[in-house]
JSON list of C-alpha atoms in Angstrom, two decimals:
[
{"chain": "F", "resi": 1, "resn": "MET", "atom": "CA", "xyz": [-13.18, -24.57, -19.69]},
{"chain": "F", "resi": 2, "resn": "ARG", "atom": "CA", "xyz": [-12.08, -20.97, -19.33]},
{"chain": "F", "resi": 3, "resn": "ILE", "atom": "CA", "xyz": [-10.17, -19.57, -16.39]},
{"chain": "F", "resi": 4, "resn": "GLY", "atom": "CA", "xyz": [-13.26, -18.10, -14.71]},
{"chain": "F", "resi": 5, "resn": "GLU", "atom": "CA", "xyz": [-15.10, -21.42, -14.77]},
{"chain": "F", "resi": 6, "resn": "LEU", "atom": "CA", "xyz": [-12.08, -23.28, -13.39]},
{"chain": "F", "resi": 7, "resn": "ALA", "atom": "CA", "xyz": [-11.73, -20.72, -10.62]},
{"chain": "F", "resi": 8, "resn": "GLU", "atom": "CA", "xyz": [-15.40, -21.05, -9.75]},
{"chain": "F", "resi": 9, "resn": "ARG", "atom": "CA", "xyz": [-15.37, -24.86, -9.77]},
{"chain": "F", "resi": 10, "resn": "ALA", "atom": "CA", "xyz": [-12.28, -24.91, -7.57]},
{"chain": "F", "resi": 11, "resn": "SER", "atom": "CA", "xyz": [-13.56, -22.16, -5.25]},
{"chain": "F", "resi": 12, "resn": "THR", "atom": "CA", "xyz": [-10.56, -19.96, -5.90]},
{"chain": "F", "resi": 13, "resn": "THR", "atom": "CA", "xyz": [-9.74, -16.86, -7.89]},
{"chain": "F", "resi": 14, "resn": "THR", "atom": "CA", "xyz": [-8.45, -16.29, -11.40]},
{"chain": "F", "resi": 15, "resn": "ARG", "atom": "CA", "xyz": [-5.54, -14.42, -9.83]},
{"chain": "F", "resi": 16, "resn": "THR", "atom": "CA", "xyz": [-4.55, -17.55, -7.92]},
{"chain": "F", "resi": 17, "resn": "LEU", "atom": "CA", "xyz": [-4.73, -19.62, -11.10]},
{"chain": "F", "resi": 18, "resn": "ARG", "atom": "CA", "xyz": [-2.50, -17.15, -12.94]},
{"chain": "F", "resi": 19, "resn": "TYR", "atom": "CA", "xyz": [-0.05, -17.29, -10.03]},
{"chain": "F", "resi": 20, "resn": "TYR", "atom": "CA", "xyz": [0.03, -21.09, -10.15]},
{"chain": "F", "resi": 21, "resn": "GLU", "atom": "CA", "xyz": [0.60, -20.87, -13.89]},
{"chain": "F", "resi": 22, "resn": "ALA", "atom": "CA", "xyz": [3.48, -18.42, -13.37]},
{"chain": "F", "resi": 23, "resn": "ARG", "atom": "CA", "xyz": [5.00, -20.86, -10.85]},
{"chain": "F", "resi": 24, "resn": "GLY", "atom": "CA", "xyz": [4.72, -23.72, -13.35]},
{"chain": "F", "resi": 25, "resn": "LEU", "atom": "CA", "xyz": [2.18, -25.71, -11.35]},
{"chain": "F", "resi": 26, "resn": "LEU", "atom": "CA", "xyz": [-0.71, -25.19, -13.73]},
{"chain": "F", "resi": 27, "resn": "HIS", "atom": "CA", "xyz": [-0.47, -25.11, -17.52]},
{"chain": "F", "resi": 28, "resn": "ALA", "atom": "CA", "xyz": [-3.13, -23.51, -19.64]},
{"chain": "F", "resi": 29, "resn": "GLU", "atom": "CA", "xyz": [-3.77, -24.19, -23.28]},
{"chain": "F", "resi": 30, "resn": "ARG", "atom": "CA", "xyz": [-4.34, -21.04, -25.30]},
{"chain": "F", "resi": 31, "resn": "THR", "atom": "CA", "xyz": [-7.06, -20.52, -27.87]},
{"chain": "F", "resi": 32, "resn": "ALA", "atom": "CA", "xyz": [-6.35, -18.68, -31.13]},
{"chain": "F", "resi": 33, "resn": "ASN", "atom": "CA", "xyz": [-7.42, -15.44, -29.49]},
{"chain": "F", "resi": 34, "resn": "GLY", "atom": "CA", "xyz": [-5.17, -16.02, -26.44]},
{"chain": "F", "resi": 35, "resn": "HIS", "atom": "CA", "xyz": [-7.75, -17.14, -23.89]},
{"chain": "F", "resi": 36, "resn": "ARG", "atom": "CA", "xyz": [-6.64, -19.69, -21.36]},
{"chain": "F", "resi": 37, "resn": "THR", "atom": "CA", "xyz": [-8.45, -23.04, -21.44]},
{"chain": "F", "resi": 38, "resn": "TYR", "atom": "CA", "xyz": [-8.33, -25.88, -18.98]},
{"chain": "F", "resi": 39, "resn": "ASP", "atom": "CA", "xyz": [-9.72, -29.40, -18.70]},
{"chain": "F", "resi": 40, "resn": "GLU", "atom": "CA", "xyz": [-10.79, -31.77, -15.94]},
{"chain": "F", "resi": 41, "resn": "ALA", "atom": "CA", "xyz": [-7.18, -32.88, -15.39]},
{"chain": "F", "resi": 42, "resn": "ASP", "atom": "CA", "xyz": [-6.29, -29.29, -14.52]},
{"chain": "F", "resi": 43, "resn": "LEU", "atom": "CA", "xyz": [-9.13, -29.18, -12.02]},
{"chain": "F", "resi": 44, "resn": "ARG", "atom": "CA", "xyz": [-7.79, -32.37, -10.47]},
{"chain": "F", "resi": 45, "resn": "LEU", "atom": "CA", "xyz": [-4.29, -30.85, -10.19]},
{"chain": "F", "resi": 46, "resn": "LEU", "atom": "CA", "xyz": [-5.74, -27.74, -8.61]},
{"chain": "F", "resi": 47, "resn": "ARG", "atom": "CA", "xyz": [-7.70, -29.76, -6.06]},
{"chain": "F", "resi": 48, "resn": "GLN", "atom": "CA", "xyz": [-4.52, -31.69, -5.16]},
{"chain": "F", "resi": 49, "resn": "ILE", "atom": "CA", "xyz": [-2.72, -28.41, -4.52]},
{"chain": "F", "resi": 50, "resn": "GLN", "atom": "CA", "xyz": [-5.60, -27.14, -2.39]},
{"chain": "F", "resi": 51, "resn": "VAL", "atom": "CA", "xyz": [-5.77, -30.28, -0.25]},
{"chain": "F", "resi": 52, "resn": "LEU", "atom": "CA", "xyz": [-2.05, -30.20, 0.43]},
{"chain": "F", "resi": 53, "resn": "GLN", "atom": "CA", "xyz": [-2.14, -26.51, 1.29]},
{"chain": "F", "resi": 54, "resn": "ARG", "atom": "CA", "xyz": [-4.97, -27.16, 3.76]},
{"chain": "F", "resi": 55, "resn": "PHE", "atom": "CA", "xyz": [-2.63, -29.71, 5.36]},
{"chain": "F", "resi": 56, "resn": "GLY", "atom": "CA", "xyz": [-0.02, -26.96, 5.75]},
{"chain": "F", "resi": 57, "resn": "PHE", "atom": "CA", "xyz": [2.19, -27.72, 2.77]},
{"chain": "F", "resi": 58, "resn": "GLU", "atom": "CA", "xyz": [3.96, -24.77, 1.14]},
{"chain": "F", "resi": 59, "resn": "LEU", "atom": "CA", "xyz": [3.08, -24.21, -2.49]},
{"chain": "F", "resi": 60, "resn": "GLU", "atom": "CA", "xyz": [6.46, -25.46, -3.72]},
{"chain": "F", "resi": 61, "resn": "GLU", "atom": "CA", "xyz": [6.01, -28.66, -1.69]},
{"chain": "F", "resi": 62, "resn": "THR", "atom": "CA", "xyz": [3.00, -29.51, -3.86]},
{"chain": "F", "resi": 63, "resn": "ARG", "atom": "CA", "xyz": [5.10, -29.69, -7.02]},
{"chain": "F", "resi": 64, "resn": "PRO", "atom": "CA", "xyz": [6.01, -33.42, -6.80]},
{"chain": "F", "resi": 65, "resn": "PHE", "atom": "CA", "xyz": [2.33, -34.31, -6.34]},
{"chain": "F", "resi": 66, "resn": "VAL", "atom": "CA", "xyz": [1.33, -32.22, -9.36]},
{"chain": "F", "resi": 67, "resn": "GLU", "atom": "CA", "xyz": [4.11, -33.73, -11.47]},
{"chain": "F", "resi": 68, "resn": "CYS", "atom": "CA", "xyz": [3.04, -37.22, -10.39]},
{"chain": "F", "resi": 69, "resn": "LEU", "atom": "CA", "xyz": [-0.53, -36.56, -11.56]},
{"chain": "F", "resi": 70, "resn": "ARG", "atom": "CA", "xyz": [0.75, -35.04, -14.81]},
{"chain": "F", "resi": 71, "resn": "ALA", "atom": "CA", "xyz": [2.78, -38.21, -15.39]},
{"chain": "F", "resi": 72, "resn": "GLY", "atom": "CA", "xyz": [-0.50, -40.13, -15.48]},
{"chain": "F", "resi": 73, "resn": "HIS", "atom": "CA", "xyz": [-0.45, -41.72, -12.04]},
{"chain": "F", "resi": 74, "resn": "PRO", "atom": "CA", "xyz": [-3.84, -42.30, -10.41]},
{"chain": "F", "resi": 75, "resn": "ALA", "atom": "CA", "xyz": [-2.92, -40.23, -7.35]},
{"chain": "F", "resi": 76, "resn": "GLY", "atom": "CA", "xyz": [-0.51, -37.41, -6.65]},
{"chain": "F", "resi": 77, "resn": "ASP", "atom": "CA", "xyz": [1.20, -39.37, -3.94]},
{"chain": "F", "resi": 78, "resn": "ALA", "atom": "CA", "xyz": [1.92, -42.44, -6.07]},
{"chain": "F", "resi": 79, "resn": "CYS", "atom": "CA", "xyz": [5.49, -41.32, -6.84]},
{"chain": "F", "resi": 80, "resn": "PRO", "atom": "CA", "xyz": [8.70, -41.55, -4.79]},
{"chain": "F", "resi": 81, "resn": "ALA", "atom": "CA", "xyz": [9.21, -37.75, -4.80]},
{"chain": "F", "resi": 82, "resn": "SER", "atom": "CA", "xyz": [5.76, -37.24, -3.26]},
{"chain": "F", "resi": 83, "resn": "LEU", "atom": "CA", "xyz": [6.49, -39.81, -0.57]},
{"chain": "F", "resi": 84, "resn": "GLN", "atom": "CA", "xyz": [9.72, -37.99, 0.22]},
{"chain": "F", "resi": 85, "resn": "VAL", "atom": "CA", "xyz": [7.77, -34.75, 0.72]},
{"chain": "F", "resi": 86, "resn": "TYR", "atom": "CA", "xyz": [5.33, -36.58, 3.04]},
{"chain": "F", "resi": 87, "resn": "ARG", "atom": "CA", "xyz": [8.27, -37.90, 5.09]},
{"chain": "F", "resi": 88, "resn": "ARG", "atom": "CA", "xyz": [9.86, -34.47, 5.32]},
{"chain": "F", "resi": 89, "resn": "LYS", "atom": "CA", "xyz": [6.55, -32.89, 6.35]},
{"chain": "F", "resi": 90, "resn": "LEU", "atom": "CA", "xyz": [5.98, -35.54, 9.03]},
{"chain": "F", "resi": 91, "resn": "ALA", "atom": "CA", "xyz": [9.45, -34.89, 10.45]},
{"chain": "F", "resi": 92, "resn": "GLU", "atom": "CA", "xyz": [8.67, -31.17, 10.51]},
{"chain": "F", "resi": 93, "resn": "LEU", "atom": "CA", "xyz": [5.35, -31.81, 12.26]},
{"chain": "F", "resi": 94, "resn": "ASP", "atom": "CA", "xyz": [7.00, -34.13, 14.78]},
{"chain": "F", "resi": 95, "resn": "ALA", "atom": "CA", "xyz": [9.53, -31.40, 15.62]},
{"chain": "F", "resi": 96, "resn": "CYS", "atom": "CA", "xyz": [6.73, -28.86, 16.07]},
{"chain": "F", "resi": 97, "resn": "ILE", "atom": "CA", "xyz": [4.79, -31.25, 18.29]},
{"chain": "F", "resi": 98, "resn": "ALA", "atom": "CA", "xyz": [7.89, -31.89, 20.42]},
{"chain": "F", "resi": 99, "resn": "GLN", "atom": "CA", "xyz": [8.44, -28.17, 20.80]},
{"chain": "F", "resi": 100, "resn": "LEU", "atom": "CA", "xyz": [4.80, -27.63, 21.77]},
{"chain": "F", "resi": 101, "resn": "GLN", "atom": "CA", "xyz": [5.03, -30.46, 24.31]},
{"chain": "F", "resi": 102, "resn": "ASP", "atom": "CA", "xyz": [8.06, -28.75, 25.88]},
{"chain": "F", "resi": 103, "resn": "VAL", "atom": "CA", "xyz": [6.19, -25.45, 26.08]},
{"chain": "F", "resi": 104, "resn": "ARG", "atom": "CA", "xyz": [3.17, -27.23, 27.54]},
{"chain": "F", "resi": 105, "resn": "GLU", "atom": "CA", "xyz": [5.33, -28.80, 30.26]},
{"chain": "F", "resi": 106, "resn": "GLN", "atom": "CA", "xyz": [6.82, -25.40, 31.09]},
{"chain": "F", "resi": 107, "resn": "VAL", "atom": "CA", "xyz": [3.37, -23.81, 31.35]},
{"chain": "F", "resi": 108, "resn": "SER", "atom": "CA", "xyz": [2.10, -26.73, 33.43]},
{"chain": "F", "resi": 109, "resn": "ASP", "atom": "CA", "xyz": [5.08, -26.40, 35.79]},
{"chain": "F", "resi": 110, "resn": "GLN", "atom": "CA", "xyz": [4.51, -22.66, 36.02]},
{"chain": "F", "resi": 111, "resn": "LEU", "atom": "CA", "xyz": [0.84, -23.22, 36.82]},
{"chain": "F", "resi": 112, "resn": "ALA", "atom": "CA", "xyz": [1.74, -25.68, 39.58]},
{"chain": "F", "resi": 113, "resn": "ARG", "atom": "CA", "xyz": [4.18, -23.17, 41.10]},
{"chain": "F", "resi": 114, "resn": "ALA", "atom": "CA", "xyz": [1.59, -20.38, 40.90]},
{"chain": "F", "resi": 115, "resn": "VAL", "atom": "CA", "xyz": [-1.08, -22.53, 42.57]},
{"chain": "F", "resi": 116, "resn": "GLU", "atom": "CA", "xyz": [1.40, -23.50, 45.29]},
{"chain": "F", "resi": 117, "resn": "ALA", "atom": "CA", "xyz": [2.34, -19.85, 45.85]},
{"chain": "F", "resi": 118, "resn": "MET", "atom": "CA", "xyz": [-1.30, -18.83, 46.11]},
{"chain": "F", "resi": 119, "resn": "HIS", "atom": "CA", "xyz": [-1.90, -21.65, 48.59]},
{"chain": "F", "resi": 120, "resn": "GLU", "atom": "CA", "xyz": [1.02, -20.45, 50.70]},
{"chain": "F", "resi": 121, "resn": "LEU", "atom": "CA", "xyz": [-0.36, -16.90, 50.70]},
{"chain": "F", "resi": 122, "resn": "ALA", "atom": "CA", "xyz": [-3.77, -18.14, 51.82]},
{"chain": "F", "resi": 123, "resn": "THR", "atom": "CA", "xyz": [-2.27, -20.11, 54.75]},
{"chain": "F", "resi": 124, "resn": "PRO", "atom": "CA", "xyz": [-1.99, -18.00, 57.94]},
{"chain": "F", "resi": 125, "resn": "ALA", "atom": "CA", "xyz": [1.52, -17.36, 59.27]},
{"chain": "F", "resi": 126, "resn": "ALA", "atom": "CA", "xyz": [2.72, -19.72, 62.02]},
{"chain": "F", "resi": 127, "resn": "GLU", "atom": "CA", "xyz": [3.32, -16.84, 64.42]},
{"chain": "F", "resi": 128, "resn": "PRO", "atom": "CA", "xyz": [0.79, -14.03, 64.69]},
{"chain": "F", "resi": 129, "resn": "GLY", "atom": "CA", "xyz": [2.42, -10.79, 63.68]},
{"chain": "F", "resi": 130, "resn": "GLY", "atom": "CA", "xyz": [5.41, -12.65, 62.28]},
{"chain": "F", "resi": 131, "resn": "PRO", "atom": "CA", "xyz": [6.81, -11.93, 58.86]},
{"chain": "F", "resi": 132, "resn": "GLN", "atom": "CA", "xyz": [4.75, -13.18, 55.98]},
{"chain": "F", "resi": 133, "resn": "ALA", "atom": "CA", "xyz": [6.39, -14.77, 52.98]},
{"chain": "F", "resi": 134, "resn": "SER", "atom": "CA", "xyz": [6.51, -12.40, 50.06]},
{"chain": "F", "resi": 135, "resn": "PRO", "atom": "CA", "xyz": [4.58, -13.62, 47.02]},
{"chain": "F", "resi": 136, "resn": "ARG", "atom": "CA", "xyz": [6.63, -15.33, 44.35]},
{"chain": "F", "resi": 137, "resn": "CYS", "atom": "CA", "xyz": [6.01, -14.33, 40.81]},
{"chain": "F", "resi": 138, "resn": "GLU", "atom": "CA", "xyz": [8.23, -16.39, 38.59]},
{"chain": "F", "resi": 139, "resn": "LEU", "atom": "CA", "xyz": [6.63, -15.03, 35.45]},
{"chain": "F", "resi": 140, "resn": "THR", "atom": "CA", "xyz": [8.72, -11.88, 35.88]},
{"chain": "F", "resi": 141, "resn": "HIS", "atom": "CA", "xyz": [11.87, -13.91, 35.21]},
{"chain": "F", "resi": 142, "resn": "ALA", "atom": "CA", "xyz": [12.84, -14.83, 31.69]},
{"chain": "F", "resi": 143, "resn": "PRO", "atom": "CA", "xyz": [11.71, -18.34, 30.83]},
{"chain": "F", "resi": 144, "resn": "PRO", "atom": "CA", "xyz": [14.38, -20.86, 29.97]},
{"chain": "F", "resi": 145, "resn": "PRO", "atom": "CA", "xyz": [15.30, -20.82, 26.28]},
{"chain": "F", "resi": 146, "resn": "MET", "atom": "CA", "xyz": [13.23, -23.08, 24.07]},
{"chain": "F", "resi": 147, "resn": "ARG", "atom": "CA", "xyz": [15.00, -25.97, 22.41]}
]
């Protein structure tokens, strides 16, 4: 199939296919007149790249999966190098999740303090005419550094 047909079947652009070719992820055969041609195996490689990118993998991280398919394995993740990329990606995701959990705890704590401060403002002072507590706004202070 020609580059336009491959692009259409993979829901991408010919520019993207040329970029993948320049990066060594996709290899086109050339006809006598220089046109690029591809086969079903190329479509399969392209779909593997697309799935991994939807999962958040960088383009270069897809290389072991592509090479695994090119080596004739039934799946792109049937090779040790692909499994290593999965492990690295999971560690990266775990670190992001931990960081988000820390931020969530900080926001939750801040919300609790804000609700408490609003409750204190709504409660009448113990002595009429006595000094009222000034509102606390801890958002004006710099948050603790993220880990």
